[in-house]
Short mmCIF file of C-alpha atoms in Angstrom, two decimals:
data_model
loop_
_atom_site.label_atom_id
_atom_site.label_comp_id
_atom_site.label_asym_id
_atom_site.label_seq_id
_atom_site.Cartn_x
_atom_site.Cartn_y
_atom_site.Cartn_z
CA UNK A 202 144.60 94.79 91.52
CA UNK A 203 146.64 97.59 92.66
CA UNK A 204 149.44 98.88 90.40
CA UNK A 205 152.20 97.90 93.05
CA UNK A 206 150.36 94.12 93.15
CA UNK A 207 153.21 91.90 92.91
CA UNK A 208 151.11 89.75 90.13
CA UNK A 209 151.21 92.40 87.71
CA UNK A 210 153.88 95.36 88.48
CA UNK A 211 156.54 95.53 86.34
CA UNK A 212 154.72 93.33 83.61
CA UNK A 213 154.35 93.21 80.17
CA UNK A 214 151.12 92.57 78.25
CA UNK A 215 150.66 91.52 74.84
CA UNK A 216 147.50 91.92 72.56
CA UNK A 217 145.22 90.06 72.56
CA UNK A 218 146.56 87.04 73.77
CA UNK A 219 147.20 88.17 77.51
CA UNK A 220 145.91 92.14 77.32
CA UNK A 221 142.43 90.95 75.96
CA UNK A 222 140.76 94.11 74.97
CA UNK A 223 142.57 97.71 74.20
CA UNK A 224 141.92 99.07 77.47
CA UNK A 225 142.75 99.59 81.06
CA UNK A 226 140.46 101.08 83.67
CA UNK A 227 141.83 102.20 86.61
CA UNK A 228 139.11 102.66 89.62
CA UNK A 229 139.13 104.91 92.66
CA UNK A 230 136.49 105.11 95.68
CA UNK A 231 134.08 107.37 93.58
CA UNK A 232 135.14 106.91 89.98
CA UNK A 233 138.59 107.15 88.02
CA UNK A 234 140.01 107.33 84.40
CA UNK A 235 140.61 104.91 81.22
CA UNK A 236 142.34 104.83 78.42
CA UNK A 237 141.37 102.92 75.08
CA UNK A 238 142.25 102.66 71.72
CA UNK A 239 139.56 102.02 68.94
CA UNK A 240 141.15 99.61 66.70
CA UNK A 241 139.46 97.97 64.25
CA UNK A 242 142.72 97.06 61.50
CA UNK A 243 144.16 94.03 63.80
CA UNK A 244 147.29 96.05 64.73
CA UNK A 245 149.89 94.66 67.50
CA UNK A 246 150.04 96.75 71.03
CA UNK A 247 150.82 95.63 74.12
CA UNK A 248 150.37 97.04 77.91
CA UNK A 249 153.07 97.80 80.08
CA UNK A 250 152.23 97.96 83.75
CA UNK A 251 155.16 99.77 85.52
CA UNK A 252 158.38 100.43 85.50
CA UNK A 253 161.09 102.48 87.45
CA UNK A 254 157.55 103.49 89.34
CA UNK A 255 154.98 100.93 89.94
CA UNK A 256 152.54 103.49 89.51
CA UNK A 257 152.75 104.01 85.63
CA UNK A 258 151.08 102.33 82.19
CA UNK A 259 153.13 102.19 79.41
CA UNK A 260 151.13 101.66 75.95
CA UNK A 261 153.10 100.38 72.90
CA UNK A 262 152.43 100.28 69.27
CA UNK A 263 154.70 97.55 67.51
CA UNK A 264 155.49 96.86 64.02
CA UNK A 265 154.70 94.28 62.51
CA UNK A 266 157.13 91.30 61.79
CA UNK A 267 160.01 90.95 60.26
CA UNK A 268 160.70 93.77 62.23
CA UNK A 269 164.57 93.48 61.45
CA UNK A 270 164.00 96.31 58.80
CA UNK A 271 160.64 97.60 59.93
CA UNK A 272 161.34 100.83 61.92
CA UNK A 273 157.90 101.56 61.69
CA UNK A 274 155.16 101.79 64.83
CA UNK A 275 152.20 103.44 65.35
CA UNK A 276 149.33 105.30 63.98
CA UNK A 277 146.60 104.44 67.24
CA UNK A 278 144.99 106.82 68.86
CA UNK A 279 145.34 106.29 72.40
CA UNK A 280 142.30 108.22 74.02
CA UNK A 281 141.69 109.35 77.54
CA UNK A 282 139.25 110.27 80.01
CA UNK A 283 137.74 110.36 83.49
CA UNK A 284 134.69 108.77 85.06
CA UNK A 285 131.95 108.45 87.90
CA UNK A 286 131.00 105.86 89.43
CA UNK A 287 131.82 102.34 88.58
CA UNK A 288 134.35 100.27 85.95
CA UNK A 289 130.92 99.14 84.29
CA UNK A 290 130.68 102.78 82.79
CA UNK A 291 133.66 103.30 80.89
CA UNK A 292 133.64 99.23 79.60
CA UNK A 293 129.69 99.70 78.23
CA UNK A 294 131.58 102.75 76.47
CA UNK A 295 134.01 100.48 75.01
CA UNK A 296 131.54 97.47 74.02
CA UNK A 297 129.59 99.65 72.29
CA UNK A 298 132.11 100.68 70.35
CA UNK A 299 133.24 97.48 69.75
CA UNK A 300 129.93 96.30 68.18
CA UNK A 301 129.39 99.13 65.90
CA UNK A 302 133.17 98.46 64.91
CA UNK A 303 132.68 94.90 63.92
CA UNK A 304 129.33 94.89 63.46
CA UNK A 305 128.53 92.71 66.35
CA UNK A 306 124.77 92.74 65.92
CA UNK A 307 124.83 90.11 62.78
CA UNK A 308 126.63 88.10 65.25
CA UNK A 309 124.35 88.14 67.99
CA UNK A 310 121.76 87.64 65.41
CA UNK A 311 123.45 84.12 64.37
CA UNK A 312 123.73 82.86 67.93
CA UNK A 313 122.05 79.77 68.36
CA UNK A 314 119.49 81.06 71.37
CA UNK A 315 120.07 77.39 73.03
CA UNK A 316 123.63 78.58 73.98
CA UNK A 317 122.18 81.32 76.70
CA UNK A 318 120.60 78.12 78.18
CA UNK A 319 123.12 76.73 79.37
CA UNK A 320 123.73 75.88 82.86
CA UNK A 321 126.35 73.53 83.43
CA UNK A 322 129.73 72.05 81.77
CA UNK A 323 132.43 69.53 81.90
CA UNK A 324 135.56 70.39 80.93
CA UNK A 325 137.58 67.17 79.13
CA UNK A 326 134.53 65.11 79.99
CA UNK A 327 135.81 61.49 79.84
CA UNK A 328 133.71 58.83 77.11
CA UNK A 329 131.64 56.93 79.75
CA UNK A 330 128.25 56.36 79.32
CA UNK A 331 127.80 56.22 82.92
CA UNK A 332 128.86 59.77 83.41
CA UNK A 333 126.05 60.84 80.79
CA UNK A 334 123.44 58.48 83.15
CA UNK A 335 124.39 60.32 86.77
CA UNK A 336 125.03 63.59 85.13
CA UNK A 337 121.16 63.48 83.93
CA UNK A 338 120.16 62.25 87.30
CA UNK A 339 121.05 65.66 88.49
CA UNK A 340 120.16 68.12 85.69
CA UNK A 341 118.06 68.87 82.32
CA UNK A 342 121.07 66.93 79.74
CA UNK A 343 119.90 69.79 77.27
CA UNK A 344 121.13 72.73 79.42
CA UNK A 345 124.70 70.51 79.98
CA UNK A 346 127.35 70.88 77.33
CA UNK A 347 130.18 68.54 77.04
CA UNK A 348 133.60 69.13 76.26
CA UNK A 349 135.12 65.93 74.74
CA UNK A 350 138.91 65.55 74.41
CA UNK A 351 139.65 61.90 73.47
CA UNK A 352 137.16 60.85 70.68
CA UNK A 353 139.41 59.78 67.74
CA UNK A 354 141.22 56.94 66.80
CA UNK A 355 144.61 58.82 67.79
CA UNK A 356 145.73 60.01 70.84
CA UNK A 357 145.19 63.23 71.74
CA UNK A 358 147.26 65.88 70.50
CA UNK A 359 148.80 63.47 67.62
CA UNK A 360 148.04 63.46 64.22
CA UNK A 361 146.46 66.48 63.64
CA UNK A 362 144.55 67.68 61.62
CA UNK A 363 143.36 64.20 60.99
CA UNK A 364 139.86 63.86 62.94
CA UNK A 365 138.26 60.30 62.90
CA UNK A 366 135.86 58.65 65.75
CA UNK A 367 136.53 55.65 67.45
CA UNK A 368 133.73 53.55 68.08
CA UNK A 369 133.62 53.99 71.68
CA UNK A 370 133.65 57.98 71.17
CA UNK A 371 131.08 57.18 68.17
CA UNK A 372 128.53 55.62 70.67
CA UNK A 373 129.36 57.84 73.58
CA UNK A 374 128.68 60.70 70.88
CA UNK A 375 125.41 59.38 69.94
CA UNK A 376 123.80 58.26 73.20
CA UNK A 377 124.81 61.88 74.76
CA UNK A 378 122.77 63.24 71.83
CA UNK A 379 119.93 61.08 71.93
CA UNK A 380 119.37 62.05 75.91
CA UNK A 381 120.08 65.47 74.44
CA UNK A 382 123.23 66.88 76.06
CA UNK A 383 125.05 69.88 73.89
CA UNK A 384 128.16 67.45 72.74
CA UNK A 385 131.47 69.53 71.96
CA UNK A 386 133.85 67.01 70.58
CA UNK A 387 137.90 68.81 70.74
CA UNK A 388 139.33 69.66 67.66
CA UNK A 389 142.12 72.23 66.87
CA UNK A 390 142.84 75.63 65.47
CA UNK A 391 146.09 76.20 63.90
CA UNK A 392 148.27 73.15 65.53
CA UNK A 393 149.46 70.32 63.42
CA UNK A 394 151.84 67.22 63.62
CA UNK A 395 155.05 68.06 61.63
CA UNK A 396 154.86 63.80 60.97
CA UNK A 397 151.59 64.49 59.43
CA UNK A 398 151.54 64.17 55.50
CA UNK A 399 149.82 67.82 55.22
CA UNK A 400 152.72 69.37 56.97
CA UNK A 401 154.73 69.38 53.25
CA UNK A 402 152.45 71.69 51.77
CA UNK A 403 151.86 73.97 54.83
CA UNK A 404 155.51 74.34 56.31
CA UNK A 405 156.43 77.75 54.94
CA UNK A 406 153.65 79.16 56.56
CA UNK A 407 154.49 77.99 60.13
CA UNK A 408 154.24 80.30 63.41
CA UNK A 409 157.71 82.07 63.58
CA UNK A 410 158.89 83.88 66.89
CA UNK A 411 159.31 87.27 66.02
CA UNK A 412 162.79 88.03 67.52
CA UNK A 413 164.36 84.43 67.39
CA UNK A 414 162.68 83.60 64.17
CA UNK A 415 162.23 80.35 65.46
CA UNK A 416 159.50 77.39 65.14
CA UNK A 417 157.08 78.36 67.52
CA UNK A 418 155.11 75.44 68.99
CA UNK A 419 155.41 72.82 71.69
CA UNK A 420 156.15 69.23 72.73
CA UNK A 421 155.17 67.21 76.09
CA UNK A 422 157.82 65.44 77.71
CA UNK A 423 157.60 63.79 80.64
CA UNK A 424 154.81 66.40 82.15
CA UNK A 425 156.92 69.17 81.06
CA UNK A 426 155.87 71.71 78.26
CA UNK A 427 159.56 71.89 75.63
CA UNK A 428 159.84 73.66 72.49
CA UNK A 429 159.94 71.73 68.93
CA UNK A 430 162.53 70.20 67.45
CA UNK A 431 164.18 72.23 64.08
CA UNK A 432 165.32 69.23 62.62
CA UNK A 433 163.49 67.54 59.71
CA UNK A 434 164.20 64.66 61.71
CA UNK A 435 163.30 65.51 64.79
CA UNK A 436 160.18 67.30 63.78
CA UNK A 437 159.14 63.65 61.81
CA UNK A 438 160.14 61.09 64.46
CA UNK A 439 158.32 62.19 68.00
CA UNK A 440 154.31 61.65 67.63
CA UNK A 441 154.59 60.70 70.97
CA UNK A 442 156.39 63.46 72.53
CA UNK A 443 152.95 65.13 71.45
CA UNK A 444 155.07 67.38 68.77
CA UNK A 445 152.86 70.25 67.21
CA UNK A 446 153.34 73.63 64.99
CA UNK A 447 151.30 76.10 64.46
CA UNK A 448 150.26 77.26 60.84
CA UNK A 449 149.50 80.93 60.16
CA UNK A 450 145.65 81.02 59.47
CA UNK A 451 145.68 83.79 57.57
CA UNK A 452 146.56 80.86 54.57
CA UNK A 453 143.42 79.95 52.73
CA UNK A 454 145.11 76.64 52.14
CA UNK A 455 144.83 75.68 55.98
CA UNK A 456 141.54 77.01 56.68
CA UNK A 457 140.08 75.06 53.36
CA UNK A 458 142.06 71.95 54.68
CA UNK A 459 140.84 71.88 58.42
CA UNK A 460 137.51 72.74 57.65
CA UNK A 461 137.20 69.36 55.41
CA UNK A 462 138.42 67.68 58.00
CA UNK A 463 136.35 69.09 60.65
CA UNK A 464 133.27 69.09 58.37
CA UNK A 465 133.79 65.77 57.78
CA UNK A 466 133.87 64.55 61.30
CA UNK A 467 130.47 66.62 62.00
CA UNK A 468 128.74 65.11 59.55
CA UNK A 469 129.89 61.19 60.73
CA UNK A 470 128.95 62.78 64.55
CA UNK A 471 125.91 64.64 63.38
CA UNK A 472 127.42 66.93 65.40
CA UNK A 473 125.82 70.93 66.12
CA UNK A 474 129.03 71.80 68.44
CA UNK A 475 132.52 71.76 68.06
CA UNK A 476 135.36 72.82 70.23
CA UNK A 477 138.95 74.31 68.47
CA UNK A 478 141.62 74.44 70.80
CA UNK A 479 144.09 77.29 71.00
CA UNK A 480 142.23 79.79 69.45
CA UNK A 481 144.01 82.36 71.62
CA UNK A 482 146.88 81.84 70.27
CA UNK A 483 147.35 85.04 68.11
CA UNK A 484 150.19 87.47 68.21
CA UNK A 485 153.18 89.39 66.04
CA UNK A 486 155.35 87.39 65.03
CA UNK A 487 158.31 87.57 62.07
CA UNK A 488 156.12 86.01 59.31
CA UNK A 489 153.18 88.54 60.15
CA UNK A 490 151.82 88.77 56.97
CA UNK A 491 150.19 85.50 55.03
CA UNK A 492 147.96 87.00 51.95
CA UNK A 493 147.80 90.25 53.78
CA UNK A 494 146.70 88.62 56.51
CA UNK A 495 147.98 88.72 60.30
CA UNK A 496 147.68 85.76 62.67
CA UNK A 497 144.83 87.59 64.40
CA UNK A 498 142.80 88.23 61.52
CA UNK A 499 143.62 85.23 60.20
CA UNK A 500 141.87 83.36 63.43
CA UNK A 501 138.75 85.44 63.33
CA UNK A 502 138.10 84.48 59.58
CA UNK A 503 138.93 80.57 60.28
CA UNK A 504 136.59 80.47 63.66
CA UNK A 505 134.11 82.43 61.10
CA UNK A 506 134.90 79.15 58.48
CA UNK A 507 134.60 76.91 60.93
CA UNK A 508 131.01 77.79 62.22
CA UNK A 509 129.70 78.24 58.56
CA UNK A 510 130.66 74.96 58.06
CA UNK A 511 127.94 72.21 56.72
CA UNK A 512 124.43 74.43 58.07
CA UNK A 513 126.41 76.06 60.61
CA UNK A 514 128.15 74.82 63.86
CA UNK A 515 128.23 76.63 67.02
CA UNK A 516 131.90 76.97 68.08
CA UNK A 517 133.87 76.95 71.31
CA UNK A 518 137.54 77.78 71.66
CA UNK A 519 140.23 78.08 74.15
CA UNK A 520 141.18 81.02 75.38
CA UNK A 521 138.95 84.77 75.12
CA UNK A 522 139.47 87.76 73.43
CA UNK A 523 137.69 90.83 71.55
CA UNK A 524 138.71 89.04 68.34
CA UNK A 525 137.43 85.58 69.54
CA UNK A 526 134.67 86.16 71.04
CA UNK A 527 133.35 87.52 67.89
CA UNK A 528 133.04 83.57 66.63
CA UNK A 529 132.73 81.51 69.81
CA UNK A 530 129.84 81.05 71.29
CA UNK A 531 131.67 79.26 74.06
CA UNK A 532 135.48 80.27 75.72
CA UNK A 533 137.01 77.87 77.31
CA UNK A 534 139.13 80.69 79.69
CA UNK A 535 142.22 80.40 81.74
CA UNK A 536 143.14 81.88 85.21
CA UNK A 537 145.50 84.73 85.11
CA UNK A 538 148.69 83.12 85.14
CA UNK A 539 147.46 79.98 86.02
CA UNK A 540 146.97 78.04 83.00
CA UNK A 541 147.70 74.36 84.51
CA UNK A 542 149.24 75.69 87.79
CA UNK A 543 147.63 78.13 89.91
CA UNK A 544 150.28 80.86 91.19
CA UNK A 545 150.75 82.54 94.75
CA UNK A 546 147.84 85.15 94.71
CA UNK A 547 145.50 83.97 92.83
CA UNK A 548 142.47 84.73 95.35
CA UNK A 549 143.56 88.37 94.39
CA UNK A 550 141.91 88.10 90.74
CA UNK A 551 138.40 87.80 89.66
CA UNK A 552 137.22 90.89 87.80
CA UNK A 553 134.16 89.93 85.69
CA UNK A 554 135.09 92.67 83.20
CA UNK A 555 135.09 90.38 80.03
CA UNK A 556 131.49 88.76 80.66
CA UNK A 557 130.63 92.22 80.51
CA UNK A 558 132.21 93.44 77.46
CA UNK A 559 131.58 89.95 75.64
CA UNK A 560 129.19 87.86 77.23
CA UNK A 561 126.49 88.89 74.85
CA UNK A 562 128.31 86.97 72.33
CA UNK A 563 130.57 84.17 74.02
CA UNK A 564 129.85 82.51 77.35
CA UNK A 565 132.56 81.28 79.64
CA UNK A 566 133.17 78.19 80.82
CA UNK A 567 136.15 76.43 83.28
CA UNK A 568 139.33 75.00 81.78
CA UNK A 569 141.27 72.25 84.10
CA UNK A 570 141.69 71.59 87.40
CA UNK A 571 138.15 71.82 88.73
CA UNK A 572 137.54 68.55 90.90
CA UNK A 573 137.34 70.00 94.13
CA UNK A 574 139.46 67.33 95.83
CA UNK A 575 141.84 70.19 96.66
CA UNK A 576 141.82 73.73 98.55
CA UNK A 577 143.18 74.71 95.42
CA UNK A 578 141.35 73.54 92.69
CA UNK A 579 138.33 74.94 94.92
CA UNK A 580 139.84 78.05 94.55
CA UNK A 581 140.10 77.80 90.99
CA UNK A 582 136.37 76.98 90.79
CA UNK A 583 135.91 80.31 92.89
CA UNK A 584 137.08 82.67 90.83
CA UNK A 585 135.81 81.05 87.24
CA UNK A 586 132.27 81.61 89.37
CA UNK A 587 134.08 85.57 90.11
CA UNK A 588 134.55 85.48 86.35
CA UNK A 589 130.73 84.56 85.92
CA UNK A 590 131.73 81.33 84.26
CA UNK A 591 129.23 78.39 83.62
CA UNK A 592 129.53 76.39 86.53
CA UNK A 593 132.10 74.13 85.24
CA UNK A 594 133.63 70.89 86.77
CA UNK A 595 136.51 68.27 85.79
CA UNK A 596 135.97 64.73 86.32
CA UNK A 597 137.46 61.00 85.95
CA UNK A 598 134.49 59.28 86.88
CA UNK A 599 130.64 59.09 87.24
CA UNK A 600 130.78 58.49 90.78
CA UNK A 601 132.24 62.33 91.06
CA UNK A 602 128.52 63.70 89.86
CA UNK A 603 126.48 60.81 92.03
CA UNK A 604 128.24 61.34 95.26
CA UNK A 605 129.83 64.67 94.88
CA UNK A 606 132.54 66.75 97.06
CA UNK A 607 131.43 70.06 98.40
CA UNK A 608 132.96 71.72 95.59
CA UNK A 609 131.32 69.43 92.88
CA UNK A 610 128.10 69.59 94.90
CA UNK A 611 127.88 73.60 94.79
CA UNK A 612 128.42 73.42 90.86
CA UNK A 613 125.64 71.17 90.49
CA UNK A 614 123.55 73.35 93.29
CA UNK A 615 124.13 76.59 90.68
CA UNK A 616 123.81 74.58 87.85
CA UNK A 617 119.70 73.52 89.46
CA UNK A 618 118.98 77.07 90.66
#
């Protein structure tokens, strides 16, 4: 995009939840210049694109939160220079740093190698048997992987982080294994249920906005995306408004806690994949620190706890970054702006710039809104193949994968070749 690009000019960006990596390339005809910062200590910055000229980056070092007495920012290095050729040769720059920094080979070195074989997903793949049956009519099951929202005994979203299969989900589970699909049942990161029992023990350590100082979560209403209540009432009495807070995983206490109850639910599945949602949610906020931990850090170390879990599980997340990718073996990535709803210009995007710095590590695959039925949703399916995403559909039924639209129908063309 160009600087003056009405999708990003005058924008803010924070890390790493929407600026993704600590860098920005800017490319000419025959080259151009970057700028990077080689941060390895979790520290908050954030990328400012314009201003009173479109044609200026701003790059800010925060404090940490509570920032009400913390005057302090800084201490990165931002660093400079010029290039030839294409953005490839300044980003290979940065990923090697980046592996030396975090010592990325281990990682690569723990990555089951049946995760590069890959070749086709379904994003909140619905518990039919039927779609197992036509989706092996068209492909290997063992190079499909599954993502499975609605497998327990409560509603999705409610009652977290309580993690028990029904017996539909149970059987669905278990014949997708025995065919041999790669089954990636939907779990969660740091959201809970404030009307869940655990929520006594963990509520001092909730997300708080950094300015408002506020709860910082969400509820579903009505198809609309609201705030929580800050009630003790109000945070108890709406399960079904889909109520959740988030809890700081730098606590020990929460990581210990979910990873019982995910560890318990792999070992009823028999499961070698799990998927935790929001695990791009990371940022500063007023209670930063949690054992001398930020939120960021904190994730890394429970996606880490996660997949040592039992004798290891590979791990998928929502969301990408150079934190999470160090973890997942599978992203579950959004759109630039267009997380449920795609926005005006959206045929603008598709830079493949984080398969390149991080698809050694973490593969990509589609998150909602890919059925094809639509012009837009076969957009959408466009640039997640731009992105070099695993082809990656969305579907109700098995009739969808027997007699598929165009859209569906290329997927499952990629997928074969």
């Amino acid at each position: 995009l160009k600087l003056d690009d009405p999708l990003i000019r005058n924008s803010r960006w924070a890390w790493p939840m929407f600026w993704e990596a600590g860098l920005a390339i800017l490319q000419g005809k025959r080259g151009g210049f970057w700028v990077h910062t080689r941060d390895s200590r979790y520290r908050y910055k954030a990328l400012q694109v314009g201003g009173q000229t479109p044609f200026a980056l701003g790059f800010d070092s925060e404090a940490y939160g509570p920032i009400d007495e913390n005057l302090s920012a800084g201490g990165l290095i931002w660093r400079l220079n010029a290039y030839t050729g294409d953005w490839q040769i300044p980003a290979a720059i940065y990923r090697d740093w980046l592996w030396s920094a975090f010592n990325l080979v281990e990682e690569q070195e723990r990555r089951a190698p049946w995760i590069y074989d890959i070749r086709f997903a379904v994003s909140w793949c619905p518990t039919d048997s039927a779609v197992l049956d036509a989706l092996a009519q068209k492909l290997p099951p063992e190079k499909i992987l599954l993502h499975i929202p609605n497998w327990r005994t409560d509603p999705y979203d409610e009652n977290y982080p309580t993690f028990v299969a029904s017996e539909q989900a149970h059987a669905f589970i278990r014949k997708g294994q025995q065919m041999g699909f790669r089954m990636m049942p939907h779990f969660n990161a740091v959201d809970m249920d404030p009307s869940h029992p655990a929520y006594a023990f963990l509520r001092d350590f909730q997300y708080r906005d950094l300015e408002s100082k506020k709860v910082a979560g969400w509820s579903w209403v009505e198809g609309k995306i609201l705030g929580v209540p800050e009630s003790n009432v109000g945070l108890n009495e709406h399960r079904d408004k889909k109520v959740m807070v988030k809890v700081h995983p730098g606590l020990t206490r929460w990581r210990v806690m979910l990873g019982e109850a995910i560890k318990g639910a792999a070992e009823s599945l028999s499961l070698e994949t799990v998927f935790i949602d929001v695990t791009l949610t990371s940022f500063n906020m007023h209670n930063c620190f949690v054992e001398s931990t930020t939120p960021t850090e904190g994730m890394r170390r429970l996606i880490d706890h996660v997949g040592r879990l039992g004798n290891g599980l590979v791990v998928g997340g929502e969301g990408l970054n150079e934190i999470t990718m160090q973890g997942l073996s599978f992203a579950q990535a959004h759109l630039f702006k267009s997380w449920q709803t795609s926005i005006p210009g959206l045929e603008r995007t598709g830079c493949a710039l984080n398969d390149f710095l991080f698809g050694k590590l973490c593969r990509t695959i589609g998150y909602s809104d890919l059925n094809g039925r639509t012009e837009d949703e076969e957009l959408r399916m466009k640039i997640h193949e731009a992105h070099r995403a695993i082809p990656t559909v969305t579907i109700h039924s098995a009739k969808e994968i027997t007699d598929p639209n165009r859209a569906v129908k290329k997927m499952l063309e990629k997928a074969a070749s």
